Short mmCIF file of C-alpha atoms in Angstrom, two decimals:
data_model
loop_
_atom_site.label_atom_id
_atom_site.label_comp_id
_atom_site.label_asym_id
_atom_site.label_seq_id
_atom_site.Cartn_x
_atom_site.Cartn_y
_atom_site.Cartn_z
CA MET A 127 0.00 0.00 0.00
CA ALA A 128 1.71 3.20 -1.15
CA MET A 129 1.23 6.33 0.92
CA HIS A 130 2.27 9.96 0.97
CA ARG A 131 3.57 11.46 4.18
CA PRO A 132 5.12 14.80 5.09
CA GLU A 133 8.88 14.66 5.50
CA ARG A 134 10.50 15.61 8.80
CA SER A 135 13.63 17.72 8.80
CA GLY A 136 16.76 16.79 10.69
CA ALA A 137 16.09 19.69 13.04
CA ASP A 138 12.66 18.29 13.79
CA ALA A 139 14.14 14.89 14.55
CA ASP A 140 16.72 16.45 16.88
CA ARG A 141 14.03 18.46 18.63
CA LEU A 142 11.91 15.32 19.05
CA GLU A 143 14.82 13.49 20.64
CA GLU A 144 15.41 16.43 22.98
CA ILE A 145 11.77 16.49 24.05
CA ARG A 146 11.58 12.73 24.48
CA SER A 147 14.55 12.86 26.86
CA GLN A 148 12.72 15.18 29.24
CA GLN A 149 10.67 13.41 31.88
CA GLY A 150 7.15 14.47 32.74
CA CYS A 151 6.49 16.57 29.64
CA SER A 152 2.90 17.56 28.99
CA ARG A 153 0.94 16.49 25.94
CA ARG A 154 0.83 20.03 24.61
CA ARG A 155 4.62 20.14 24.22
CA PHE A 156 4.41 17.10 21.97
CA PHE A 157 1.22 17.86 20.12
CA VAL A 158 2.75 19.63 17.12
CA TYR A 159 5.39 16.98 16.54
CA SER A 160 5.13 13.76 14.57
CA ALA A 161 7.15 11.17 16.44
CA ALA A 162 7.61 7.54 17.28
CA GLY A 163 8.41 8.63 20.85
CA ALA A 164 7.91 6.86 24.11
CA ALA A 165 5.76 8.30 26.86
CA GLY A 166 7.36 10.70 29.31
CA THR A 167 7.95 9.29 32.77
CA PHE A 168 5.45 10.30 35.44
CA ILE A 169 7.81 12.05 37.83
CA ALA A 170 5.28 12.24 40.67
CA ARG A 171 4.77 8.47 40.92
CA GLN A 172 6.37 8.34 44.36
CA ALA A 173 4.51 11.39 45.64
CA PRO A 174 1.93 11.10 48.46
CA ALA A 175 -1.54 9.95 47.48
CA ALA A 176 -3.81 12.67 46.16
CA SER A 177 -6.35 14.10 48.58
CA ALA A 178 -10.03 13.69 47.75
CA ALA A 179 -10.89 16.79 49.79
CA GLY A 180 -11.72 19.31 47.10
CA ILE A 181 -10.30 20.47 43.83
CA SER A 182 -9.19 23.98 42.93
CA GLU A 183 -10.24 25.95 39.89
CA ALA A 184 -6.63 25.82 38.66
CA ALA A 185 -6.61 22.02 39.01
CA ALA A 186 -9.80 21.80 36.99
CA ARG A 187 -7.95 23.48 34.11
CA THR A 188 -4.92 21.20 34.19
CA ASP A 189 -4.05 18.74 31.48
CA PHE A 190 -5.79 15.47 32.24
CA VAL A 191 -3.17 13.40 30.39
CA VAL A 192 0.27 12.74 31.84
CA GLN A 193 2.11 10.96 29.03
CA ALA A 194 3.18 12.41 25.70
CA THR A 195 0.61 12.04 22.92
CA PRO A 196 2.30 13.17 19.68
CA SER A 197 -0.04 13.98 16.82
CA TRP A 198 1.66 11.34 14.66
CA TYR A 199 -0.08 8.69 16.72
CA PHE A 200 -3.00 10.42 18.44
CA VAL A 201 -5.96 12.63 17.59
CA HIS A 202 -6.74 15.08 20.38
CA ARG A 203 -10.51 15.07 20.95
CA GLU A 204 -10.73 17.09 24.19
CA ASN A 205 -8.92 17.39 27.50
CA GLY A 206 -8.30 13.84 28.66
CA SER A 207 -9.44 12.23 25.39
CA GLU A 208 -6.63 11.09 23.10
CA GLU A 209 -7.72 8.83 20.26
CA MET A 210 -5.33 6.35 18.70
CA LYS A 211 -4.90 6.98 14.97
CA TRP A 212 -5.84 4.00 12.83
CA GLY A 213 -3.20 4.57 10.18
CA PRO A 214 -0.23 3.89 12.48
CA VAL A 215 -1.95 0.74 13.73
CA GLY A 216 -0.96 -0.78 10.40
CA ARG A 217 2.17 1.21 9.59
CA ALA A 218 3.78 2.58 12.74
CA VAL A 219 7.47 3.11 13.36
CA LEU A 220 8.72 0.61 15.92
CA ASP A 221 12.37 0.56 16.99
CA GLY A 222 13.18 2.89 14.12
CA GLN A 223 11.67 0.62 11.46
CA PRO A 224 8.27 0.83 9.72
CA ALA A 225 5.99 -1.94 10.92
CA GLY A 226 2.38 -2.46 11.87
CA TYR A 227 1.35 -3.09 15.44
CA GLY A 228 0.92 -6.76 16.22
CA GLU A 229 -1.68 -8.16 18.56
CA PHE A 230 -0.97 -5.58 21.22
CA ILE A 231 -0.83 -1.80 21.15
CA PRO A 232 2.32 -0.41 22.80
CA ASN A 233 1.54 1.13 26.18
CA ASP A 234 2.42 4.65 25.05
CA ARG A 235 0.18 4.39 21.95
CA MET A 236 -3.04 3.12 23.58
CA TYR A 237 -5.97 5.53 23.49
CA ILE A 238 -6.58 7.51 26.69
CA HIS A 239 -9.79 8.68 28.32
CA ASN A 240 -9.32 10.52 31.63
CA ARG A 241 -11.98 12.73 33.21
CA ALA A 242 -9.49 14.33 35.60
CA ARG A 243 -5.77 14.54 36.17
CA PRO A 244 -4.58 11.10 37.31
CA PRO A 245 -4.04 10.99 41.08
CA GLN A 246 -0.47 11.01 42.35
CA ILE A 247 -0.06 7.65 44.05
CA ASP A 248 2.82 6.16 46.00
CA ARG A 249 2.28 2.43 45.84
CA ARG A 250 4.32 1.95 49.02
CA THR A 251 1.59 3.68 51.02
CA TRP A 252 -1.38 3.00 48.70
CA ARG A 253 -4.01 0.59 49.98
CA LEU A 254 -6.95 -1.16 48.31
CA LYS A 255 -9.80 -1.07 50.83
CA LEU A 256 -12.48 -3.76 50.90
CA VAL A 257 -15.65 -2.82 52.75
CA GLY A 258 -19.31 -3.83 52.79
CA ASP A 259 -21.89 -5.91 54.63
CA ALA A 260 -21.11 -9.02 52.58
CA LEU A 261 -17.59 -9.26 54.02
CA THR A 262 -16.82 -11.19 57.19
CA ARG A 263 -13.24 -9.90 57.24
CA PRO A 264 -13.18 -6.32 55.84
CA ARG A 265 -9.59 -5.38 55.22
CA SER A 266 -7.15 -3.56 53.00
CA PHE A 267 -4.44 -4.87 50.70
CA THR A 268 -1.02 -3.45 50.03
CA TYR A 269 0.43 -3.54 46.55
CA ASP A 270 2.91 -6.24 47.59
CA GLU A 271 0.12 -8.37 49.08
CA LEU A 272 -1.69 -8.33 45.75
CA LEU A 273 1.51 -9.26 43.94
CA ALA A 274 1.92 -12.23 46.28
CA MET A 275 -1.46 -13.66 45.29
CA PRO A 276 -1.81 -16.04 42.29
CA SER A 277 -1.57 -13.96 39.12
CA VAL A 278 -3.42 -14.30 35.82
CA THR A 279 -2.41 -12.95 32.42
CA LEU A 280 -5.05 -12.37 29.72
CA LYS A 281 -5.11 -10.95 26.21
CA ARG A 282 -8.03 -8.54 26.04
CA THR A 283 -9.33 -5.76 23.82
CA VAL A 284 -10.40 -2.60 25.64
CA ASP A 285 -13.11 -0.74 23.73
CA CYS A 286 -14.75 2.49 24.88
CA GLY A 287 -18.54 2.31 24.93
CA ALA A 288 -18.63 5.64 23.10
CA ASN A 289 -16.19 4.55 20.40
CA PHE A 290 -17.55 5.43 16.90
CA ALA A 291 -19.84 8.04 18.57
CA ALA A 292 -19.12 10.61 15.85
CA PHE A 293 -20.94 8.44 13.29
CA PHE A 294 -24.34 8.73 14.95
CA PRO A 295 -26.73 11.20 13.29
CA ARG A 296 -27.41 14.24 15.45
CA LEU A 297 -31.13 13.57 15.40
CA PRO A 298 -33.01 10.31 15.99
CA PRO A 299 -34.67 8.86 12.87
CA GLY A 300 -38.16 10.05 13.90
CA GLY A 301 -37.16 13.66 14.40
CA ALA A 302 -35.98 15.88 17.21
CA ASP A 303 -38.64 15.62 19.95
CA ASN A 304 -36.22 17.71 22.01
CA ARG A 305 -33.60 15.00 21.64
CA TRP A 306 -30.23 15.71 20.06
CA LEU A 307 -26.95 13.88 20.24
CA PRO A 308 -24.82 16.07 22.53
CA VAL A 309 -21.80 17.34 20.63
CA GLY A 310 -20.07 18.13 23.91
CA TYR A 311 -19.46 14.43 24.42
CA THR A 312 -16.18 13.08 23.08
CA GLN A 313 -16.56 12.58 19.34
CA TRP A 314 -14.55 9.40 18.97
CA HIS A 315 -14.08 7.94 15.50
CA PHE A 316 -12.53 4.45 15.21
CA GLY A 317 -9.63 4.68 17.64
CA ALA A 318 -11.01 4.57 21.21
CA VAL A 319 -9.96 0.93 21.37
CA GLY A 320 -6.82 -1.09 21.86
CA ALA A 321 -5.57 -4.48 23.00
CA ALA A 322 -2.96 -5.48 25.53
CA GLU A 323 -1.76 -8.33 27.67
CA TRP A 324 -3.07 -7.69 31.17
CA THR A 325 -1.68 -9.23 34.35
CA GLY A 326 -3.33 -9.11 37.75
CA VAL A 327 -5.17 -10.97 40.44
CA ARG A 328 -8.66 -12.42 40.07
CA ALA A 329 -11.26 -10.20 41.71
CA LYS A 330 -12.89 -13.30 43.19
CA ASP A 331 -9.66 -14.22 45.00
CA VAL A 332 -9.47 -10.78 46.57
CA LEU A 333 -13.11 -10.97 47.67
CA ALA A 334 -12.53 -14.46 49.11
CA ALA A 335 -9.56 -13.20 51.12
CA ALA A 336 -11.91 -10.65 52.70
CA GLY A 337 -14.48 -13.31 53.54
CA ALA A 338 -17.19 -12.52 51.00
CA GLU A 339 -20.48 -14.28 51.80
CA SER A 340 -23.63 -14.12 49.63
CA PRO A 341 -22.73 -10.91 47.80
CA VAL A 342 -25.14 -9.41 45.28
CA ASP A 343 -23.44 -6.28 43.93
CA VAL A 344 -19.87 -5.00 43.99
CA LYS A 345 -18.92 -1.33 43.66
CA PHE A 346 -15.47 -0.32 42.43
CA THR A 347 -14.32 3.24 43.18
CA GLY A 348 -11.27 5.05 41.84
CA LEU A 349 -9.07 7.64 43.52
CA ASP A 350 -9.47 10.23 40.78
CA VAL A 351 -11.40 13.37 41.75
CA ILE A 352 -13.55 14.64 38.90
CA ALA A 353 -14.78 18.23 38.98
CA ASN A 354 -18.34 18.35 37.62
CA ARG A 355 -20.95 20.82 38.79
CA SER A 356 -23.82 18.51 37.88
CA PHE A 357 -22.96 16.15 40.74
CA PRO A 358 -23.59 16.91 44.45
CA GLY A 359 -20.71 18.89 45.88
CA GLY A 360 -19.32 19.59 42.43
CA ARG A 361 -16.96 16.62 42.35
CA VAL A 362 -17.17 12.86 42.17
CA HIS A 363 -14.98 9.76 42.20
CA TYR A 364 -15.32 7.53 39.17
CA SER A 365 -17.10 4.31 40.13
CA GLN A 366 -18.93 1.34 38.68
CA VAL A 367 -21.33 -1.18 40.20
CA ALA A 368 -21.24 -4.70 38.74
CA PRO A 369 -23.34 -7.78 39.59
CA VAL A 370 -21.47 -10.38 41.54
CA ASP A 371 -21.84 -13.08 38.87
CA LYS A 372 -19.70 -10.96 36.54
CA VAL A 373 -17.21 -10.04 39.25
CA LEU A 374 -16.65 -13.68 40.22
CA LYS A 375 -15.80 -14.84 36.70
CA ASP A 376 -12.29 -16.18 36.23
CA ASP A 377 -11.46 -13.48 33.68
CA THR A 378 -12.45 -10.49 35.84
CA LEU A 379 -9.13 -9.05 36.95
CA LEU A 380 -7.69 -6.39 39.16
CA ALA A 381 -4.85 -5.62 36.76
CA TYR A 382 -1.47 -4.18 37.77
CA ARG A 383 0.56 -4.85 34.62
CA MET A 384 0.01 -3.97 30.97
CA ASN A 385 2.12 -5.68 28.33
CA GLY A 386 4.50 -6.92 31.01
CA GLU A 387 5.09 -3.51 32.60
CA ASP A 388 3.59 -1.68 35.55
CA LEU A 389 0.35 0.02 34.52
CA PRO A 390 1.09 3.41 32.99
CA VAL A 391 -0.28 6.31 35.01
CA ASP A 392 -2.86 7.23 32.36
CA HIS A 393 -4.10 3.64 32.31
CA GLY A 394 -4.78 3.30 36.01
CA TYR A 395 -1.52 2.89 37.97
CA PRO A 396 -1.25 1.07 40.27
CA LEU A 397 -4.46 -0.98 39.84
CA ARG A 398 -7.46 -1.04 37.52
CA LEU A 399 -10.53 -3.20 36.96
CA LEU A 400 -10.87 -5.37 33.87
CA LEU A 401 -14.31 -6.82 33.08
CA SER A 402 -13.70 -9.04 30.04
CA GLY A 403 -16.05 -8.29 27.16
CA TRP A 404 -17.67 -5.26 28.78
CA ALA A 405 -17.32 -1.72 27.52
CA ALA A 406 -14.23 0.06 28.84
CA VAL A 407 -16.32 2.66 30.67
CA THR A 408 -16.72 -0.06 33.32
CA TYR A 409 -12.95 -0.55 33.76
CA VAL A 410 -12.34 1.68 36.80
CA LYS A 411 -8.80 3.04 36.96
CA TRP A 412 -6.70 4.04 40.00
CA LEU A 413 -8.70 1.66 42.18
CA GLY A 414 -8.96 2.64 45.84
CA GLU A 415 -12.01 0.89 47.27
CA ILE A 416 -14.23 -2.12 46.63
CA GLU A 417 -17.61 -2.33 48.35
CA VAL A 418 -19.16 -5.80 48.51
CA SER A 419 -22.84 -5.81 49.43
CA LYS A 420 -25.60 -8.34 50.14
CA HIS A 421 -28.00 -5.90 48.50
CA HIS A 422 -28.25 -4.07 45.20
CA ILE A 423 -26.11 -0.93 45.10
CA ALA A 424 -27.50 2.07 43.24
CA PRO A 425 -25.07 3.40 40.62
CA THR A 426 -23.71 6.88 41.24
CA GLY A 427 -21.74 9.46 39.31
CA PHE A 428 -20.96 8.83 35.68
CA GLN A 429 -22.41 5.31 35.70
CA THR A 430 -25.88 6.87 35.87
CA ARG A 431 -25.17 8.33 32.42
CA HIS A 432 -23.65 5.24 30.84
CA VAL A 433 -27.08 4.12 29.71
CA LEU A 434 -28.88 3.75 26.41
CA THR A 435 -31.74 6.22 26.35
CA GLY A 436 -33.86 7.81 23.65
CA PRO A 437 -37.00 7.16 21.57
CA ALA A 438 -36.18 3.43 21.19
CA TYR A 439 -35.63 2.94 24.93
CA PRO A 440 -38.77 3.35 27.08
CA LYS A 441 -36.54 2.66 30.09
CA PRO A 442 -32.80 3.50 30.20
CA LEU A 443 -30.71 0.41 29.53
CA PRO A 444 -27.36 0.12 31.35
CA LEU A 445 -24.32 -0.32 29.13
CA SER A 446 -22.36 -3.51 29.73
CA VAL A 447 -21.35 -5.93 26.93
CA GLY A 448 -19.32 -4.27 24.19
CA PRO A 449 -20.80 -4.37 20.67
CA ILE A 450 -19.26 -6.10 17.67
CA ARG A 451 -17.12 -3.67 15.67
CA SER A 452 -14.43 -3.52 13.00
CA ALA A 453 -12.37 -0.90 11.21
CA ILE A 454 -9.90 -0.60 8.32
CA GLU A 455 -6.36 0.38 9.38
CA HIS A 456 -6.04 3.62 7.45
CA ASP A 457 -6.07 7.35 8.09
CA PRO A 458 -8.36 9.17 5.64
CA GLN A 459 -5.90 12.03 5.15
CA ILE A 460 -3.24 9.68 3.73
CA THR A 461 -3.37 9.38 -0.08
CA LEU A 462 -2.98 5.98 -1.75
CA TYR A 463 -1.30 5.28 -5.09
CA PRO A 464 -2.96 3.29 -7.90
CA GLY A 465 -2.18 -0.38 -8.40
CA ASP A 466 -2.49 -3.39 -6.16
CA ILE A 467 -3.41 -2.58 -2.56
CA THR A 468 -3.93 -4.85 0.42
CA LEU A 469 -6.41 -3.51 2.94
CA HIS A 470 -5.84 -4.40 6.59
CA GLY A 471 -8.11 -4.04 9.57
CA ARG A 472 -9.21 -5.35 12.94
CA ALA A 473 -12.47 -6.74 14.29
CA TRP A 474 -13.61 -7.39 17.86
CA SER A 475 -16.68 -8.19 19.94
CA GLY A 476 -17.67 -8.16 23.60
CA SER A 477 -19.74 -11.29 23.03
CA GLY A 478 -16.88 -13.60 22.10
CA ALA A 479 -14.52 -14.47 19.27
CA ILE A 480 -14.82 -13.11 15.73
CA GLU A 481 -15.90 -15.69 13.14
CA ARG A 482 -15.77 -13.79 9.85
CA VAL A 483 -15.06 -10.36 8.33
CA ASP A 484 -16.21 -9.09 4.92
CA VAL A 485 -15.08 -5.96 3.08
CA SER A 486 -16.93 -3.87 0.50
CA ILE A 487 -15.79 -0.89 -1.57
CA GLN A 488 -17.73 1.86 -3.35
CA LYS A 489 -16.41 4.46 -5.79
CA LEU A 490 -17.61 8.03 -6.24
CA ALA A 491 -18.97 8.13 -9.81
CA ALA A 492 -20.41 11.66 -9.62
CA PRO A 493 -21.11 14.10 -6.79
CA GLY A 494 -23.40 12.30 -4.37
CA ARG A 495 -23.50 9.06 -6.41
CA TRP A 496 -21.59 6.00 -5.24
CA VAL A 497 -21.30 2.76 -7.21
CA THR A 498 -20.13 -0.65 -6.01
CA GLU A 499 -16.48 -1.24 -6.83
CA MET A 500 -16.15 -4.48 -4.87
CA SER A 501 -19.13 -6.30 -3.38
CA TRP A 502 -18.80 -7.91 0.04
CA ARG A 503 -15.72 -10.13 -0.08
CA GLN A 504 -14.58 -12.37 2.74
CA ALA A 505 -11.32 -11.22 4.30
CA THR A 506 -8.52 -13.48 5.50
CA LEU A 507 -8.17 -13.62 9.29
CA LEU A 508 -4.49 -13.30 10.23
CA SER A 509 -4.68 -15.05 13.59
CA THR A 510 -6.84 -17.60 15.35
CA PRO A 511 -9.86 -15.74 16.80
CA GLU A 512 -10.05 -15.68 20.60
CA PRO A 513 -12.84 -14.51 22.92
CA PHE A 514 -12.73 -10.80 23.78
CA MET A 515 -9.60 -10.27 21.67
CA TRP A 516 -9.56 -8.50 18.34
CA VAL A 517 -8.45 -10.30 15.22
CA ARG A 518 -6.49 -8.78 12.36
CA PHE A 519 -7.69 -9.30 8.79
CA GLU A 520 -6.69 -8.45 5.23
CA VAL A 521 -8.24 -8.43 1.78
CA PRO A 522 -6.59 -7.77 -1.61
CA TRP A 523 -7.78 -4.82 -3.72
CA ASN A 524 -6.08 -5.16 -7.08
CA GLY A 525 -5.84 -2.84 -10.07
CA VAL A 526 -7.03 0.21 -8.17
CA LYS A 527 -7.55 3.27 -10.35
CA PRO A 528 -7.46 6.93 -9.25
CA GLY A 529 -10.60 8.14 -7.54
CA GLN A 530 -12.43 8.59 -4.28
CA TYR A 531 -13.60 5.45 -2.52
CA ARG A 532 -15.57 4.31 0.50
CA VAL A 533 -14.26 1.18 2.23
CA MET A 534 -16.42 -0.75 4.72
CA SER A 535 -15.77 -3.79 6.90
CA ARG A 536 -18.48 -5.96 8.43
CA ALA A 537 -17.72 -8.48 11.17
CA LYS A 538 -19.61 -11.47 12.53
CA ASP A 539 -18.86 -13.14 15.88
CA LYS A 540 -19.37 -16.73 16.97
CA ALA A 541 -22.42 -15.71 19.00
CA GLY A 542 -24.13 -14.78 15.73
CA ASN A 543 -23.88 -10.98 16.03
CA ILE A 544 -23.28 -9.12 12.75
CA GLN A 545 -22.47 -5.46 12.30
CA PRO A 546 -25.58 -3.70 10.99
CA ARG A 547 -25.87 -1.18 8.17
CA PRO A 548 -25.34 2.39 9.42
CA GLU A 549 -29.02 3.18 8.83
CA ASP A 550 -30.03 0.20 11.01
CA VAL A 551 -28.07 1.23 14.11
CA VAL A 552 -30.47 2.06 16.94
CA TRP A 553 -30.03 5.71 17.93
CA ASN A 554 -29.50 6.68 21.56
CA GLN A 555 -29.17 10.01 23.31
CA HIS A 556 -25.66 9.46 24.69
CA GLY A 557 -24.04 8.20 21.51
CA LEU A 558 -23.09 4.83 22.96
CA GLY A 559 -22.54 1.50 21.24
CA TYR A 560 -22.47 2.59 17.57
CA ASN A 561 -21.34 -0.39 15.50
CA GLY A 562 -22.56 0.09 11.94
CA HIS A 563 -20.13 -0.76 9.11
CA TYR A 564 -19.37 2.91 8.67
CA PRO A 565 -17.57 3.80 5.41
CA LEU A 566 -14.01 5.08 5.53
CA GLU A 567 -13.30 7.45 2.63
CA VAL A 568 -9.93 7.19 0.88
CA ILE A 569 -8.36 8.97 -2.09
CA VAL A 570 -6.24 7.28 -4.75
CA VAL A 571 -4.03 9.64 -6.80
CA PRO A 572 -1.14 8.93 -9.22
CA ALA A 573 2.31 9.76 -7.88
CA SER A 574 2.76 12.21 -10.78
CA ASP A 575 -0.11 14.30 -9.40
CA MET A 576 1.43 14.60 -5.93
CA PRO A 577 2.90 18.00 -5.00
#
């Protein structure tokens, strides 16, 4: 696949190396640079734990992302929302050489969604508190105590429930009725997703060590302090309530490593929740407390808004299992050259392993008129599909002529779920769970026409 990219000068490369050598740099200092760089080190990692007692106006204006997020690899959506670009997924620069990402996204390239500045945590003094009326031995765990427990390593895709949100129409199909898709919500395209190898302790083992008996619901609360005037007191900790049957599954982890390394600060250091197959909005980061109850626990904070609501939902429906999705690994602003092209992409589902992916292509014949260039063709899966893990795929596209095209991928999982047409996606007020086979537009231009 031929592509056109802007060249970087030697001075730019030197400046990138200088910036990358500085620890603790903010995202804004990297934003204008295109780089393969590693994330800056979080210099406050050994600082005292952040206080939950209030948040200043200045703190509310701080950058919510700690690591570097160069524009070569990320699209900045809003403060705390850094989307992974889909082009570099297939053609990144790793160790100085062009190569596509494999199964896992490098830690410093994974998308980020923080609603506040990550808390400054010293894991030597940090404690995970377990409380609740379903515990016979309420207690706390040190980091080292968790490390001493039997560990589990899983390959899992993490997919934001609002991924693809930008593709929803602003109005529901039946008209406004005072309902509009809020544009203030993060307008993710394809890249609020990633996959990693996660290591941690089973949540059920931690609950057992605290003497859990007949629990019904479990509430996970993070140490981040989110300033939001719509909540009582103007601030809230991020939290999620999950039914105990999900919490006690063997693949529900309290994760402390990501791709063999300590969790990065922006991804929940020192501990985060991982609910296999569920939308990533449930994966609480910077865990500080787990409440285990014999009764149902009412959701609070942002979980009350992670619901499907709108004309098609007489009652709000909580978001849990992630939808089936797929996307072609390509940035729309990168021009392709004519000839033989191989399209690559990835498909994933919260309901289990992917079974099949098909690809279709349309060409712009005249303004507003698209014609089929390639009808749905089955793609080749490049690895053995696994539950809750994305699978890479490819399909040849030969003899491509100059023009403007729309490329679509459509996945099917082993549970029988198939991505719907964009017009068949059920609209909801919060822009959650979009999974239509949305077309990616690409341009093919002869090299002789390039500037």
